[in-house]
mmCIF file of C-alpha atoms in Angstrom:
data_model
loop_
_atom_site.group_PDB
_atom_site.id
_atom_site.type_symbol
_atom_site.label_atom_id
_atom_site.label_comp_id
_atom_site.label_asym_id
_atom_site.label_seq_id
_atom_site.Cartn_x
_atom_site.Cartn_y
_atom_site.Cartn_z
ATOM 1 C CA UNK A 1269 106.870 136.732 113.571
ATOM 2 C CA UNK A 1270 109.002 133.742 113.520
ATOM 3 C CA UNK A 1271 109.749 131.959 116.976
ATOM 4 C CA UNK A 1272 113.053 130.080 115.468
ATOM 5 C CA UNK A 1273 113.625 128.644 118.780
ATOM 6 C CA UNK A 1274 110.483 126.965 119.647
ATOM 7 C CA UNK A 1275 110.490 126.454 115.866
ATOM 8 C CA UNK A 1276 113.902 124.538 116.497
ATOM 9 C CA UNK A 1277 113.302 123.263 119.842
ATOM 10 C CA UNK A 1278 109.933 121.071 118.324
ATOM 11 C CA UNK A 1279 111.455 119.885 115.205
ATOM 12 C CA UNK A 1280 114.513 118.712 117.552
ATOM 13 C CA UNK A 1281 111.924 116.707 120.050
ATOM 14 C CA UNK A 1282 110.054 115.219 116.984
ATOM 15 C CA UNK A 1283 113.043 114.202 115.377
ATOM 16 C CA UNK A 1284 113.881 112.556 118.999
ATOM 17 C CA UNK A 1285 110.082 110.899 119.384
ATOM 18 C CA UNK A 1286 110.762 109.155 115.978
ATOM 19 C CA UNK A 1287 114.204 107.851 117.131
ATOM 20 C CA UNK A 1288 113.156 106.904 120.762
ATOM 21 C CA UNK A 1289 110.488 104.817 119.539
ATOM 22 C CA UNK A 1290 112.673 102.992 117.326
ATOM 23 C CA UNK A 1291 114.019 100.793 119.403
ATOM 24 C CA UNK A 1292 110.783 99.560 121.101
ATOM 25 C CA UNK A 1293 109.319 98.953 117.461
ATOM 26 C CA UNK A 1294 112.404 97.114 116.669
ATOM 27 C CA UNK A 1295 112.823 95.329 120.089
ATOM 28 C CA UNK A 1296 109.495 93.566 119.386
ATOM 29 C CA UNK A 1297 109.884 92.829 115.902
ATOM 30 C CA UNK A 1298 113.714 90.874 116.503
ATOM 31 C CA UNK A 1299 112.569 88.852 119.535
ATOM 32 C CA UNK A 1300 108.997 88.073 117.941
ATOM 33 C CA UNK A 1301 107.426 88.946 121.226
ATOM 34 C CA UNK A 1302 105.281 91.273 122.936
ATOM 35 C CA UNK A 1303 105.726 89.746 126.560
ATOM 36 C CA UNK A 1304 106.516 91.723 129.484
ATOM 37 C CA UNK A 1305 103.824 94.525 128.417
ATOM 38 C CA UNK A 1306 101.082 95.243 130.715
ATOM 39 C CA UNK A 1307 98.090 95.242 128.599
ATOM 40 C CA UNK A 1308 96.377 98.244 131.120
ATOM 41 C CA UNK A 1309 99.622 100.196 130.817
ATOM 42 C CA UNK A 1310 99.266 99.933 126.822
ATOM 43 C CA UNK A 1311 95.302 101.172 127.298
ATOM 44 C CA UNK A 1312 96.051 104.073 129.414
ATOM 45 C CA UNK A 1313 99.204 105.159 127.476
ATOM 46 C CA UNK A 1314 97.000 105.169 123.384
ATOM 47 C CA UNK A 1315 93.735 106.773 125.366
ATOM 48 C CA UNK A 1316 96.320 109.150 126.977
ATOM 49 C CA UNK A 1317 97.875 109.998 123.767
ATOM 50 C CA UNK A 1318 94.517 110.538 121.906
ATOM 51 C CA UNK A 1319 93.132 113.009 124.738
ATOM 52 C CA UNK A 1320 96.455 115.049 124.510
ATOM 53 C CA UNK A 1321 96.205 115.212 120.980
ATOM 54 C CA UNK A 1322 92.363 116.282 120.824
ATOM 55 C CA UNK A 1323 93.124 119.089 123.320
ATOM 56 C CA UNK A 1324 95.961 120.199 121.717
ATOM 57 C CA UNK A 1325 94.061 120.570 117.942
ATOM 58 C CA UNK A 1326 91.127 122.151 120.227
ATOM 59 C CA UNK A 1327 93.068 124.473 121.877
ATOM 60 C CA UNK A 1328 95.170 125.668 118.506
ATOM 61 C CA UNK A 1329 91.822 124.963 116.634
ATOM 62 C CA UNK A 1330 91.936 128.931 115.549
ATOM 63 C CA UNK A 1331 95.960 129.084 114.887
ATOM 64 C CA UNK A 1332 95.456 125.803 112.215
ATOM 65 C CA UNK A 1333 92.526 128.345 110.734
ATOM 66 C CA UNK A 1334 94.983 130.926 109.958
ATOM 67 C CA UNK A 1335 96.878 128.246 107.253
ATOM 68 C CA UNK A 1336 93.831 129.187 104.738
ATOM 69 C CA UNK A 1337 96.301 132.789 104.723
ATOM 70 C CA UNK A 1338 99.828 131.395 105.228
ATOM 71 C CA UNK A 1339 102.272 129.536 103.115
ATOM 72 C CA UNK A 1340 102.746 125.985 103.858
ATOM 73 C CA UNK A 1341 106.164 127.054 105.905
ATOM 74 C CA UNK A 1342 104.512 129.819 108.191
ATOM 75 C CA UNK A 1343 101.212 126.536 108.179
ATOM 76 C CA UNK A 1344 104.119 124.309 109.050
ATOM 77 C CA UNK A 1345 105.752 126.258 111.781
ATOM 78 C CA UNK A 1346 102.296 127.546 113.329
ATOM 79 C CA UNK A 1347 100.652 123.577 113.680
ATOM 80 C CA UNK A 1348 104.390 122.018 114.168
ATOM 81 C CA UNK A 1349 102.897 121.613 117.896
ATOM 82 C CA UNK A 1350 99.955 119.563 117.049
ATOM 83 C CA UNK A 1351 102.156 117.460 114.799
ATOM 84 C CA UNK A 1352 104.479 116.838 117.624
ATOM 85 C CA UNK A 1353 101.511 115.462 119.754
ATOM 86 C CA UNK A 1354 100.176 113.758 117.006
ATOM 87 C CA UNK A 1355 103.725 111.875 116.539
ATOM 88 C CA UNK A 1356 103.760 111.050 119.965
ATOM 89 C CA UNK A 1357 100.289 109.085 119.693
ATOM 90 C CA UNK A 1358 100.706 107.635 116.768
ATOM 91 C CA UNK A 1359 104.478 106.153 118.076
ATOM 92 C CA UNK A 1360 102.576 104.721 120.765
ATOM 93 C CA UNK A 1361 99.860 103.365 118.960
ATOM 94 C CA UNK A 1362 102.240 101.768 116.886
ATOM 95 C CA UNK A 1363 103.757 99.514 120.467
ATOM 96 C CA UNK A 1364 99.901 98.449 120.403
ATOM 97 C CA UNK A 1365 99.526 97.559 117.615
ATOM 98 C CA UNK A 1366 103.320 95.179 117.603
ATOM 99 C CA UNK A 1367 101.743 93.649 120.893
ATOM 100 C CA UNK A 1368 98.775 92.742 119.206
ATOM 101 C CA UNK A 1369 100.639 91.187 116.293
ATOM 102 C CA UNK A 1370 103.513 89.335 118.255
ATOM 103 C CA UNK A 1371 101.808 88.243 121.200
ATOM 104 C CA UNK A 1372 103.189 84.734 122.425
ATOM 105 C CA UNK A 1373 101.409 82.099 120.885
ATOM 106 C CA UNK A 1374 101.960 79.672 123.683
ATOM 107 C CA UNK A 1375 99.715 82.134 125.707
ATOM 108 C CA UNK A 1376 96.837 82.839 123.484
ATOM 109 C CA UNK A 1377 94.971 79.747 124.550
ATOM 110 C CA UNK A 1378 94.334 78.272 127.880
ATOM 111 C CA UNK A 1379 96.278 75.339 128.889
ATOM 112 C CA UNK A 1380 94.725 71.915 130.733
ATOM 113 C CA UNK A 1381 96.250 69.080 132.865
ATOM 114 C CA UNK A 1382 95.121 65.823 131.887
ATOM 115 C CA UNK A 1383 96.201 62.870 134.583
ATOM 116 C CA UNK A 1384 97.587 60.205 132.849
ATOM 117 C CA UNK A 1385 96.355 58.142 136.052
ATOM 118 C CA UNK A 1386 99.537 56.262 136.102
ATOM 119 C CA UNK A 1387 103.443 57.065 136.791
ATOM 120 C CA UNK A 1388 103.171 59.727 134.340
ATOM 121 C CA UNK A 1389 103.038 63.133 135.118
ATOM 122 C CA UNK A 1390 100.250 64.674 134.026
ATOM 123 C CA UNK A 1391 100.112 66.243 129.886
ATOM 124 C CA UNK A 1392 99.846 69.611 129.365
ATOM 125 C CA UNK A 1393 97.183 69.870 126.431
ATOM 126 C CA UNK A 1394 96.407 73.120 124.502
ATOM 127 C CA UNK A 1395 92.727 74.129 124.304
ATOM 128 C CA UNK A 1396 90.847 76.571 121.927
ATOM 129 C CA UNK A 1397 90.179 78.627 124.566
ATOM 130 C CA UNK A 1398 91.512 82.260 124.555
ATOM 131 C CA UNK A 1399 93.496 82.625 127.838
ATOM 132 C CA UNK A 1400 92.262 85.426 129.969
ATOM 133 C CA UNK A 1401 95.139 87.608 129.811
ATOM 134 C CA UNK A 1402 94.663 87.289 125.481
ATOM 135 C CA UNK A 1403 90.658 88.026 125.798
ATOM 136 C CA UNK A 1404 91.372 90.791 127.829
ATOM 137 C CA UNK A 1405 94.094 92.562 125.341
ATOM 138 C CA UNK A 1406 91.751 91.979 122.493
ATOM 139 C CA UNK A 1407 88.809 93.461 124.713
ATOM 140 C CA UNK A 1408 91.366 96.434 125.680
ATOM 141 C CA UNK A 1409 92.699 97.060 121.756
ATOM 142 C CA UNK A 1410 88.974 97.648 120.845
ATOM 143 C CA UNK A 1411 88.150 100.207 123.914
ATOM 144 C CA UNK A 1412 91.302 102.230 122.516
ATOM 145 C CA UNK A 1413 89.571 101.987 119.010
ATOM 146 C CA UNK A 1414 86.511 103.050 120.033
ATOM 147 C CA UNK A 1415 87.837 105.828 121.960
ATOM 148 C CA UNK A 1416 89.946 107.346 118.676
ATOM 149 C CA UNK A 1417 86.661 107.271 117.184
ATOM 150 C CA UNK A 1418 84.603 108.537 119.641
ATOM 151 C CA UNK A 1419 86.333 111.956 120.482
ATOM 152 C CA UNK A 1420 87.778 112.581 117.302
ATOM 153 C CA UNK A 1421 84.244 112.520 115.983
ATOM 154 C CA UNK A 1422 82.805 114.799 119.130
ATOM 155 C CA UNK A 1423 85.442 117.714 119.015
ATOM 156 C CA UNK A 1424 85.294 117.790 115.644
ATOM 157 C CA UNK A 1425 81.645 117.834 115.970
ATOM 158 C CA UNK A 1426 81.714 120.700 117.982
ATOM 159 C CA UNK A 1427 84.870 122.768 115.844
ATOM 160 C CA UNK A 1428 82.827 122.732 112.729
ATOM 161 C CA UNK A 1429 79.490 123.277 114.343
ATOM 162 C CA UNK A 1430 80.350 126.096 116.648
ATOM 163 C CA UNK A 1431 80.370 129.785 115.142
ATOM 164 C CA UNK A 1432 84.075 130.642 116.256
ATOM 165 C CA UNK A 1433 85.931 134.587 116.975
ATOM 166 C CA UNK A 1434 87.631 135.266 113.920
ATOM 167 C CA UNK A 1435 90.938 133.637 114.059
ATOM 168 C CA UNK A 1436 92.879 135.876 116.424
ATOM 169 C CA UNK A 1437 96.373 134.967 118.620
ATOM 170 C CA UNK A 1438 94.451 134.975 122.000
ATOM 171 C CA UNK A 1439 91.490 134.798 121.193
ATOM 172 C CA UNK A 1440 89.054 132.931 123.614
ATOM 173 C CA UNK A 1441 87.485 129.691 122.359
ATOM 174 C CA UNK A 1442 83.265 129.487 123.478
ATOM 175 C CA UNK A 1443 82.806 128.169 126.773
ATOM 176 C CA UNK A 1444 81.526 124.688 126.221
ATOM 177 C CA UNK A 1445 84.778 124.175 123.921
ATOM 178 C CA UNK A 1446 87.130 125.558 126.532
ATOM 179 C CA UNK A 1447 85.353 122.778 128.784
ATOM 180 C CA UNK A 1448 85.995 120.057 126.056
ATOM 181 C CA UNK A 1449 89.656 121.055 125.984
ATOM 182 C CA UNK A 1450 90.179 120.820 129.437
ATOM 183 C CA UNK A 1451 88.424 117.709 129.799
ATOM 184 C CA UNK A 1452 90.603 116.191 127.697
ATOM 185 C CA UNK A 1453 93.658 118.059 128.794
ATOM 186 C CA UNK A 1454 92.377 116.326 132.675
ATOM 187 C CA UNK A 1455 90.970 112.895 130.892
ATOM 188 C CA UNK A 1456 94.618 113.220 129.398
ATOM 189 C CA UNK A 1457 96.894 113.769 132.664
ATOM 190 C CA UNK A 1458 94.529 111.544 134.636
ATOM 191 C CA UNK A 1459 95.454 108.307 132.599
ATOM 192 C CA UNK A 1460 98.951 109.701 131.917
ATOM 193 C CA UNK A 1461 99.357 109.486 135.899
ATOM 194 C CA UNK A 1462 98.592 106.428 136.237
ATOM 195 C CA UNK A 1463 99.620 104.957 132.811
ATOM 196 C CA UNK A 1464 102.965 103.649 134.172
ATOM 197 C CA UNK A 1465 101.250 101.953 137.565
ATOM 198 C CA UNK A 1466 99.958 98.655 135.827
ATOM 199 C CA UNK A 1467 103.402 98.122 133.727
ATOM 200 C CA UNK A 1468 105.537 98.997 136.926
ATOM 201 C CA UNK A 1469 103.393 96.064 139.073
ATOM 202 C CA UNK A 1470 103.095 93.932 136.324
ATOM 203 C CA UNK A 1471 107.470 94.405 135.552
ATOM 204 C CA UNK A 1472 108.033 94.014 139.371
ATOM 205 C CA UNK A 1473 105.948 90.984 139.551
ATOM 206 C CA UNK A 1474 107.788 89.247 136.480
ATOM 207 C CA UNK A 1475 111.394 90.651 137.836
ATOM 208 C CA UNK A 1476 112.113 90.549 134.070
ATOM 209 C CA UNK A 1477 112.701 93.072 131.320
ATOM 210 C CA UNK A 1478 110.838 90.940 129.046
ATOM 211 C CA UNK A 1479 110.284 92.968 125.591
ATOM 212 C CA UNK A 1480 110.401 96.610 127.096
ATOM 213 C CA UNK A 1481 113.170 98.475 125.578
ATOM 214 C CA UNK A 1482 115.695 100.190 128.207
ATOM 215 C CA UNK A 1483 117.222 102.462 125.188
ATOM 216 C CA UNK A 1484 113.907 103.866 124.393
ATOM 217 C CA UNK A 1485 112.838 104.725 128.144
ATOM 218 C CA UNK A 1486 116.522 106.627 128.489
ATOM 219 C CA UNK A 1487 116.309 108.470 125.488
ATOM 220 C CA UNK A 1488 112.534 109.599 126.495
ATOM 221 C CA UNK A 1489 112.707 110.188 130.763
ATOM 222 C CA UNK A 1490 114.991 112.843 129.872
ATOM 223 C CA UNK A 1491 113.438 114.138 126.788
ATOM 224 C CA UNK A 1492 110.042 114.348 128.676
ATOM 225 C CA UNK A 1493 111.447 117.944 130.362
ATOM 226 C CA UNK A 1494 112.019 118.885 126.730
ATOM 227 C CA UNK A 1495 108.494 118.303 125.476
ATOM 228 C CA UNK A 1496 106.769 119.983 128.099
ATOM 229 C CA UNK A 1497 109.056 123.001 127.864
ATOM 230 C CA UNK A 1498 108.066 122.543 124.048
ATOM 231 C CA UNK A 1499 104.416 122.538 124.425
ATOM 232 C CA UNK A 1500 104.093 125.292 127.588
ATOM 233 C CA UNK A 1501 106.243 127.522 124.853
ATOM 234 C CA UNK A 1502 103.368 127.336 122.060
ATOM 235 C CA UNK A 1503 100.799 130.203 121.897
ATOM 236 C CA UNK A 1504 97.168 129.160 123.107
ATOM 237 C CA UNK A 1505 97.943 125.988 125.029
ATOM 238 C CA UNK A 1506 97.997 125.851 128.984
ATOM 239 C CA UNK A 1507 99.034 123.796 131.514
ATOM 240 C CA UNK A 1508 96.063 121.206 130.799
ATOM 241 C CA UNK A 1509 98.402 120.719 127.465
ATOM 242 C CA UNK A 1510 102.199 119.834 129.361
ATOM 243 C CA UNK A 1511 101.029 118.414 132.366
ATOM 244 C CA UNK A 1512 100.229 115.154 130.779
ATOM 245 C CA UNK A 1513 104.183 114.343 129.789
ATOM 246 C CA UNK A 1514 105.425 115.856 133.081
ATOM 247 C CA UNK A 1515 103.804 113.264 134.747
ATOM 248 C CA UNK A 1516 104.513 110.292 132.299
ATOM 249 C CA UNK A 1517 107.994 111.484 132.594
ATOM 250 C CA UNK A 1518 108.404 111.262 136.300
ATOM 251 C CA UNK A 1519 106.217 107.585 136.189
ATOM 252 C CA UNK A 1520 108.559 106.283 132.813
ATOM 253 C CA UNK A 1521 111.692 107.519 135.019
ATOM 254 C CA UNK A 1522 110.443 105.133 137.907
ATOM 255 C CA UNK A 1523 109.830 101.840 135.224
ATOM 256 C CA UNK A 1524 113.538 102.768 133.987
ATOM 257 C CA UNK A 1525 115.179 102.253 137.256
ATOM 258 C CA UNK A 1526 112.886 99.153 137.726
ATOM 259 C CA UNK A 1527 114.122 97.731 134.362
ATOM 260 C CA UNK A 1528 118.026 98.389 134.922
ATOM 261 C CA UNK A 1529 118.026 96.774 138.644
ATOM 262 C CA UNK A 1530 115.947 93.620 136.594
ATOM 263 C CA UNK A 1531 118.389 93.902 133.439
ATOM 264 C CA UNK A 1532 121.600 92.812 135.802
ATOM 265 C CA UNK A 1533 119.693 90.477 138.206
ATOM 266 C CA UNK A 1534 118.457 87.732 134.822
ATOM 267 C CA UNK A 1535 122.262 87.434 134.002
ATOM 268 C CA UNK A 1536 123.134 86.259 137.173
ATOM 269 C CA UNK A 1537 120.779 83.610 137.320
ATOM 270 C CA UNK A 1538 121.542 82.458 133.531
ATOM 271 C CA UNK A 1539 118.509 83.345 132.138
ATOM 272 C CA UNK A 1540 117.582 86.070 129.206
ATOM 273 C CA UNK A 1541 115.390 89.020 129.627
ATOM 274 C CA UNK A 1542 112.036 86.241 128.861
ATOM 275 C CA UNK A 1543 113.284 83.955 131.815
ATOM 276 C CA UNK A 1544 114.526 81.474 129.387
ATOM 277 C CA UNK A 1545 117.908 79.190 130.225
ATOM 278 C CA UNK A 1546 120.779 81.033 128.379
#
């Protein structure tokens, strides 16, 4: 049985997560800088991702079986939904990973104020010290490294350790895998919910757009209604699996608003999207 329009419907959104993440990835590779990110909101958006991913492979752990007796099209179509949350970490991950790489040099290391002790304004001297905000992304980028690791490892632990029903449309997964699934389907819409909070304070309090990318959030608020209509659609997932980008949706929807009032207000004043003099 071939569901061409969920079939359709996924291929269109992944298709659409490739090009709205485009111009994020490209945003921060022209201007050479990751400012404006909240480091939190980058945290709780990869750990997020990985929980929703985890949950989804868990909870279509005994459709992906069924490729052993499929051709790769009918394997294709049948794990197309695990793909499609696996694009949508990975796409993330990828923002990490360009704030990492292009964060502001001139903020990496703590700054002192030596007096001159005459008319002289005091000199601004750069120290080898790792400013707080940098120590604390670099602490943050391993706890999302760790946490890949660590729950790929445990439900895969449990998937090839656990005697599962034969590989059945319906079938119900053992108990203490039905509460891994949901944990992370929870763990997932828990940090999804409040993913957005730390990048929507840390935005307001900069009143600039900084190196956020309006394009991508108005290609992806929208398409969030998509995805969860995507992902409710698939056989064996449940509402642990969509509620995670209904709520991202609504929070990104929020940040976009913030963004366009901030877009206009820089101009204005003569200054760019960093706060710099045009």
């Amino acid at each position: 049985h071939h569901d061409w329009f969920t079939a359709l419907l996924t291929s269109g959104l992944c298709a659409g997560l490739v090009i709205s993440y485009l111009p994020q990835h490209f945003r921060i590779i022209a201007t050479k800088s990751s400012e404006g990110f909240s480091p939190w909101f980058l945290l709780l958006g990869s750990t997020s991702a990985a929980s929703g991913m985890l949950n989804m492979v868990v909870m279509q752990w005994s459709i992906m079986r069924c490729c052993r007796f499929v051709g790769i099209g009918s394997c294709l179509e049948m794990t197309a939904g695990v793909f499609q949350v696996f694009l949508q970490w990975f796409m993330f991950t990828i923002i990490l990973v360009l704030y990492m790489l292009y964060y502001p040099q001139h903020r990496r290391y703590a700054e002192v104020d030596v007096d001159a002790h005459d008319t002289r304004p005091p000199q601004h001297i750069k120290t080898s010290i790792k400013s707080d905000e940098w120590r604390l992304s670099i602490t943050l980028a391993w706890v999302v490294f760790i946490h890949i690791i660590l729950i790929i490892f445990i439900t895969f632990a449990l998937l090839i350790t656990t005697p599962l029903p034969p590989s059945t449309l319906g079938a119900p997964l053992p108990p203490h895998i039905e509460l891994w699934a949901t944990f992370l389907g929870v763990a997932s819409a828990g940090l999804a919910a409040v993913q957005y909070a730390p990048q929507i304070v840390h935005t307001y309090q900069m009143k600039l757009v900084g190196a956020l990318s309006i394009p991508m959030m108005c290609i992806q608020s929208p398409g969030a209604v998509l995805m969860v209509l995507s992902i409710a659609l698939r056989p064996g997932t449940n509402w642990t699996s969509w509620i995670t980008f209904a709520v991202a949706g609504i929070m990104q929807g929020t940040l976009l608003v913030m963004c366009i009032v901030w877009k206009f207000r820089p101009h204005k004043l003569q200054i760019d999207d960093f706060g710099q003099p045009l």
